[in-house]
Short mmCIF file of C-alpha atoms in Angstrom, two decimals:
data_model
loop_
_atom_site.label_atom_id
_atom_site.label_comp_id
_atom_site.label_asym_id
_atom_site.label_seq_id
_atom_site.Cartn_x
_atom_site.Cartn_y
_atom_site.Cartn_z
CA MET A 1 -25.43 10.12 -4.36
CA ILE A 2 -27.18 11.88 -1.47
CA ASP A 3 -27.13 15.54 -0.62
CA ASN A 4 -25.82 17.35 2.47
CA GLY A 5 -22.98 14.89 2.98
CA HIS A 6 -20.53 15.65 5.78
CA ILE A 7 -18.05 13.27 4.20
CA THR A 8 -18.10 12.76 0.44
CA ILE A 9 -16.16 9.86 -1.11
CA LYS A 10 -15.47 9.80 -4.84
CA ASN A 11 -14.05 6.84 -6.80
CA LEU A 12 -12.12 5.45 -3.83
CA ASN A 13 -9.88 2.45 -4.50
CA VAL A 14 -7.69 0.88 -1.82
CA TYR A 15 -5.05 -1.79 -2.48
CA TYR A 16 -3.14 -3.93 0.03
CA GLY A 17 -0.29 -5.09 -2.17
CA LYS A 18 -2.05 -6.84 -5.05
CA GLU A 19 -5.35 -7.17 -3.18
CA HIS A 20 -7.99 -4.72 -4.39
CA ALA A 21 -9.74 -4.11 -1.06
CA LEU A 22 -12.08 -1.25 -2.05
CA LYS A 23 -13.34 -0.92 -5.61
CA ASP A 24 -14.36 2.48 -6.93
CA VAL A 25 -16.52 3.48 -3.95
CA SER A 26 -18.48 6.74 -4.25
CA ILE A 27 -20.92 7.91 -1.57
CA ALA A 28 -21.81 10.86 0.65
CA ILE A 29 -22.32 10.38 4.39
CA PRO A 30 -25.22 12.41 5.84
CA ASP A 31 -24.54 14.99 8.54
CA LYS A 32 -25.64 14.37 12.15
CA LYS A 33 -27.03 10.91 11.45
CA ILE A 34 -25.93 7.39 12.33
CA THR A 35 -24.68 5.64 9.19
CA ALA A 36 -24.15 1.88 9.54
CA ILE A 37 -21.75 0.03 7.24
CA ILE A 38 -22.84 -3.61 6.99
CA GLY A 39 -21.75 -6.66 5.03
CA PRO A 40 -20.05 -10.05 5.48
CA SER A 41 -16.57 -10.41 6.97
CA GLY A 42 -13.77 -9.27 4.66
CA CYS A 43 -16.04 -7.12 2.49
CA GLY A 44 -14.16 -3.85 3.11
CA LYS A 45 -16.23 -2.31 5.92
CA SER A 46 -13.30 -1.45 8.20
CA THR A 47 -11.10 -0.39 5.27
CA LEU A 48 -13.77 2.08 4.18
CA LEU A 49 -14.09 3.43 7.73
CA LYS A 50 -10.33 3.78 8.27
CA SER A 51 -9.88 5.46 4.91
CA MET A 52 -11.97 8.34 6.19
CA ASN A 53 -9.23 9.52 8.55
CA ARG A 54 -6.25 8.02 6.71
CA LEU A 55 -5.64 5.26 9.26
CA VAL A 56 -5.03 2.97 6.29
CA ASP A 57 -1.73 4.85 5.98
CA CYS A 58 -0.54 2.91 9.03
CA MET A 59 -0.80 -0.41 7.18
CA ASP A 60 2.02 -1.95 5.17
CA ASN A 61 2.08 -1.86 1.38
CA VAL A 62 -1.16 0.14 1.04
CA ARG A 63 -2.00 2.53 -1.78
CA TYR A 64 -5.19 4.29 -2.76
CA THR A 65 -6.74 6.49 -5.41
CA GLY A 66 -9.78 8.72 -5.38
CA LYS A 67 -10.94 11.53 -3.13
CA ILE A 68 -12.44 11.81 0.37
CA PHE A 69 -13.79 15.26 1.16
CA VAL A 70 -14.33 16.29 4.79
CA ASP A 71 -15.83 19.77 5.04
CA GLY A 72 -14.64 20.37 1.50
CA GLU A 73 -11.02 19.33 2.12
CA ASP A 74 -9.67 16.27 0.33
CA MET A 75 -8.24 13.93 2.98
CA LEU A 76 -6.23 12.11 0.32
CA ASP A 77 -4.48 15.19 -1.02
CA PRO A 78 -0.73 14.78 -0.23
CA GLU A 79 -0.61 18.46 0.77
CA VAL A 80 -3.40 18.22 3.36
CA GLU A 81 -2.53 18.53 7.06
CA VAL A 82 -3.74 15.12 8.22
CA ILE A 83 -3.46 15.78 11.98
CA HIS A 84 -5.74 18.81 11.58
CA LEU A 85 -8.37 16.73 9.79
CA ARG A 86 -8.02 13.76 12.13
CA LYS A 87 -8.93 16.06 15.02
CA LYS A 88 -12.38 16.15 13.46
CA MET A 89 -12.62 12.37 13.65
CA GLY A 90 -13.12 10.54 16.94
CA LEU A 91 -12.36 6.80 16.73
CA LEU A 92 -13.79 3.90 18.71
CA LEU A 93 -12.33 0.45 17.97
CA GLN A 94 -13.52 -3.10 18.68
CA LYS A 95 -11.35 -3.35 21.77
CA PRO A 96 -10.89 -0.32 24.02
CA TYR A 97 -7.34 0.99 24.30
CA PRO A 98 -7.06 3.31 27.30
CA LEU A 99 -3.76 5.14 27.51
CA PRO A 100 -1.35 3.80 30.18
CA MET A 101 -2.17 6.61 32.60
CA SER A 102 -4.88 7.68 35.02
CA ILE A 103 -8.56 8.03 34.21
CA PHE A 104 -8.19 11.82 34.51
CA ASP A 105 -5.16 11.98 32.24
CA ASN A 106 -6.82 9.84 29.57
CA ILE A 107 -9.50 12.49 29.09
CA ALA A 108 -7.14 15.44 29.56
CA TYR A 109 -4.58 14.06 27.09
CA GLY A 110 -6.14 15.45 23.91
CA PRO A 111 -7.05 18.89 25.29
CA ARG A 112 -3.47 19.23 26.63
CA ILE A 113 -2.04 18.45 23.19
CA HIS A 114 -4.25 21.17 21.75
CA GLY A 115 -2.99 23.78 24.20
CA ILE A 116 -5.20 23.64 27.29
CA LYS A 117 -2.92 23.71 30.35
CA LYS A 118 -4.91 25.19 33.26
CA LYS A 119 -5.85 22.55 35.85
CA LYS A 120 -9.28 24.08 36.51
CA GLU A 121 -10.21 24.04 32.83
CA LEU A 122 -8.93 20.49 32.38
CA THR A 123 -10.87 19.38 35.47
CA GLU A 124 -14.08 20.84 34.02
CA ILE A 125 -13.43 19.12 30.69
CA VAL A 126 -12.80 15.75 32.34
CA GLU A 127 -15.98 15.96 34.41
CA HIS A 128 -18.08 17.12 31.45
CA TYR A 129 -17.07 14.29 29.12
CA LEU A 130 -17.21 11.58 31.75
CA LYS A 131 -20.77 12.71 32.44
CA GLU A 132 -21.40 12.76 28.69
CA VAL A 133 -20.74 9.00 28.53
CA ALA A 134 -22.47 8.21 31.85
CA LEU A 135 -19.21 7.25 33.54
CA TRP A 136 -18.71 10.11 36.01
CA ASP A 137 -20.66 8.64 38.94
CA GLU A 138 -18.74 5.37 38.62
CA VAL A 139 -15.23 6.91 38.65
CA LYS A 140 -15.42 10.38 40.24
CA ASN A 141 -13.76 9.15 43.45
CA ARG A 142 -10.86 7.43 41.69
CA LEU A 143 -9.85 9.75 38.87
CA ASN A 144 -6.17 9.25 39.66
CA SER A 145 -6.42 5.45 39.41
CA PRO A 146 -5.03 3.71 36.31
CA ALA A 147 -7.57 3.52 33.51
CA SER A 148 -6.53 -0.11 32.99
CA MET A 149 -8.30 -1.01 36.23
CA LEU A 150 -11.70 -0.22 34.75
CA SER A 151 -13.92 -2.96 33.35
CA ILE A 152 -13.92 -3.47 29.58
CA GLY A 153 -17.29 -1.73 29.28
CA GLN A 154 -16.08 1.21 31.34
CA GLN A 155 -12.87 1.38 29.29
CA GLN A 156 -14.89 1.65 26.08
CA ARG A 157 -16.94 4.52 27.51
CA LEU A 158 -13.70 6.14 28.68
CA CYS A 159 -12.27 5.88 25.16
CA LEU A 160 -15.44 7.46 23.80
CA ALA A 161 -15.11 10.31 26.32
CA ARG A 162 -11.44 10.72 25.39
CA GLY A 163 -12.39 11.04 21.73
CA LEU A 164 -15.16 13.54 22.44
CA ALA A 165 -12.87 15.72 24.58
CA VAL A 166 -11.07 17.05 21.48
CA LYS A 167 -14.43 18.16 20.04
CA PRO A 168 -14.58 16.10 16.85
CA GLU A 169 -17.29 16.49 14.23
CA VAL A 170 -17.39 12.80 13.29
CA ILE A 171 -17.25 9.63 15.40
CA LEU A 172 -15.90 6.59 13.55
CA CYS A 173 -16.84 3.29 15.23
CA ASP A 174 -15.40 -0.08 14.19
CA GLU A 175 -17.62 -2.74 15.81
CA PRO A 176 -17.41 -0.83 19.12
CA THR A 177 -19.58 -3.23 21.13
CA SER A 178 -18.22 -6.56 19.84
CA SER A 179 -16.11 -7.19 22.97
CA LEU A 180 -18.67 -5.86 25.46
CA ASP A 181 -21.29 -7.53 27.63
CA PRO A 182 -24.96 -6.80 26.80
CA ILE A 183 -25.41 -4.11 29.47
CA SER A 184 -22.25 -2.24 28.43
CA SER A 185 -23.34 -2.53 24.79
CA GLN A 186 -26.67 -0.93 25.66
CA HIS A 187 -24.84 1.96 27.36
CA ILE A 188 -22.86 2.63 24.19
CA GLU A 189 -25.88 2.24 21.89
CA ARG A 190 -28.00 4.65 23.94
CA LYS A 191 -25.17 7.16 23.95
CA PHE A 192 -24.85 6.99 20.15
CA ILE A 193 -28.55 7.84 19.78
CA GLU A 194 -28.05 10.89 22.00
CA LEU A 195 -24.79 11.96 20.34
CA LYS A 196 -26.15 11.99 16.78
CA ASN A 197 -27.83 15.32 17.57
CA ASP A 198 -24.34 16.85 17.63
CA TYR A 199 -22.10 14.46 15.70
CA THR A 200 -21.98 12.50 12.47
CA ILE A 201 -21.59 8.84 13.53
CA ILE A 202 -20.32 6.11 11.19
CA LEU A 203 -20.69 2.61 12.59
CA VAL A 204 -19.23 -0.60 11.21
CA THR A 205 -21.24 -3.48 12.61
CA HIS A 206 -21.69 -7.17 11.83
CA VAL A 207 -24.84 -7.30 13.98
CA LEU A 208 -27.94 -6.60 11.89
CA ARG A 209 -30.02 -6.10 15.02
CA GLN A 210 -27.74 -3.26 16.02
CA ALA A 211 -27.85 -1.66 12.58
CA LYS A 212 -31.65 -1.85 12.52
CA LYS A 213 -31.84 -0.37 16.01
CA LEU A 214 -29.42 2.53 15.52
CA ALA A 215 -28.98 3.44 11.88
CA ASP A 216 -30.59 6.30 10.02
CA TYR A 217 -28.65 5.45 6.86
CA VAL A 218 -27.11 2.14 5.74
CA ILE A 219 -24.26 1.18 3.41
CA PHE A 220 -24.08 -2.46 2.27
CA MET A 221 -20.65 -3.70 1.13
CA TYR A 222 -19.73 -6.95 -0.59
CA LEU A 223 -16.25 -8.05 -1.75
CA GLY A 224 -14.93 -4.49 -1.67
CA GLU A 225 -17.82 -3.02 -3.63
CA LEU A 226 -20.58 -0.67 -2.54
CA ILE A 227 -23.68 -2.68 -3.46
CA GLU A 228 -26.51 -0.59 -2.07
CA HIS A 229 -27.11 2.33 0.26
CA GLY A 230 -30.04 4.39 1.46
CA PRO A 231 -32.22 5.34 4.43
CA ALA A 232 -32.29 2.47 6.94
CA GLU A 233 -36.03 1.87 6.81
CA GLN A 234 -35.97 1.68 3.03
CA LEU A 235 -32.92 -0.57 2.78
CA PHE A 236 -34.04 -3.04 5.44
CA ASN A 237 -37.68 -3.21 4.36
CA ASP A 238 -37.31 -2.97 0.59
CA PRO A 239 -33.74 -3.76 -0.52
CA GLN A 240 -33.25 -3.42 -4.27
CA HIS A 241 -30.24 -5.70 -4.86
CA GLU A 242 -30.37 -9.49 -4.59
CA LEU A 243 -27.14 -9.56 -2.55
CA THR A 244 -28.62 -7.12 -0.05
CA LYS A 245 -31.78 -9.22 0.22
CA GLY A 246 -29.73 -12.36 0.82
CA TYR A 247 -27.58 -10.76 3.50
CA ILE A 248 -30.55 -9.32 5.39
CA LYS A 249 -32.33 -12.69 5.26
CA GLY A 250 -29.21 -14.42 6.63
CA VAL A 251 -28.52 -16.45 3.48
CA PHE A 252 -24.84 -15.57 3.98
CA THR A 253 -22.95 -13.76 6.75
#
């Protein structure tokens, strides 16, 4: 277990019906670092990520045990106010899902929900976060156009800006570049490197090159179990477990 974890997971088990998807996972996620979750398909990477903001609740026939502490609050406590904690967690999925509204309203949506109503303040927020994701110059003359008219790469940056506009502490990313072209992927990757100065970023990726390029800390999963974790340089250069060694060498994917 590492120190100074922003998110601390203790003895987490997740079941989909009879399937034991996550098996007694315990780990702490370091603050203001990029943590990559790697492993073969179906190993529990996305389940672990979505457990961190209770998105697994949206799935049928799911149950879980254990604890997930975010800033000292247990996300899995039935008494916890989940919406309050989810505000701390931005989410970027494999495929961008812009809201069916204008570019401006996509960014303003979250701040409006949280009580910001003045047009001037919303305008400043929209401009700030579009600049934050290097999208402002591309869209500043068409803010009232439907967000669906943007390219896929632009939509993903828009979704990132929308998530940042509610001032989260953590950005959860589930293979966020898997549907993007190489140039758009580079935009997102560069932005993650900049954002880690202010945010804790947790990245599920099936691309080892990306994990090696971005990660400060790495978690290796296999068949629902946490096999190995540690600083990226250590794990990639001197893995301790045979399964980790095999995965990094490409013996299995």
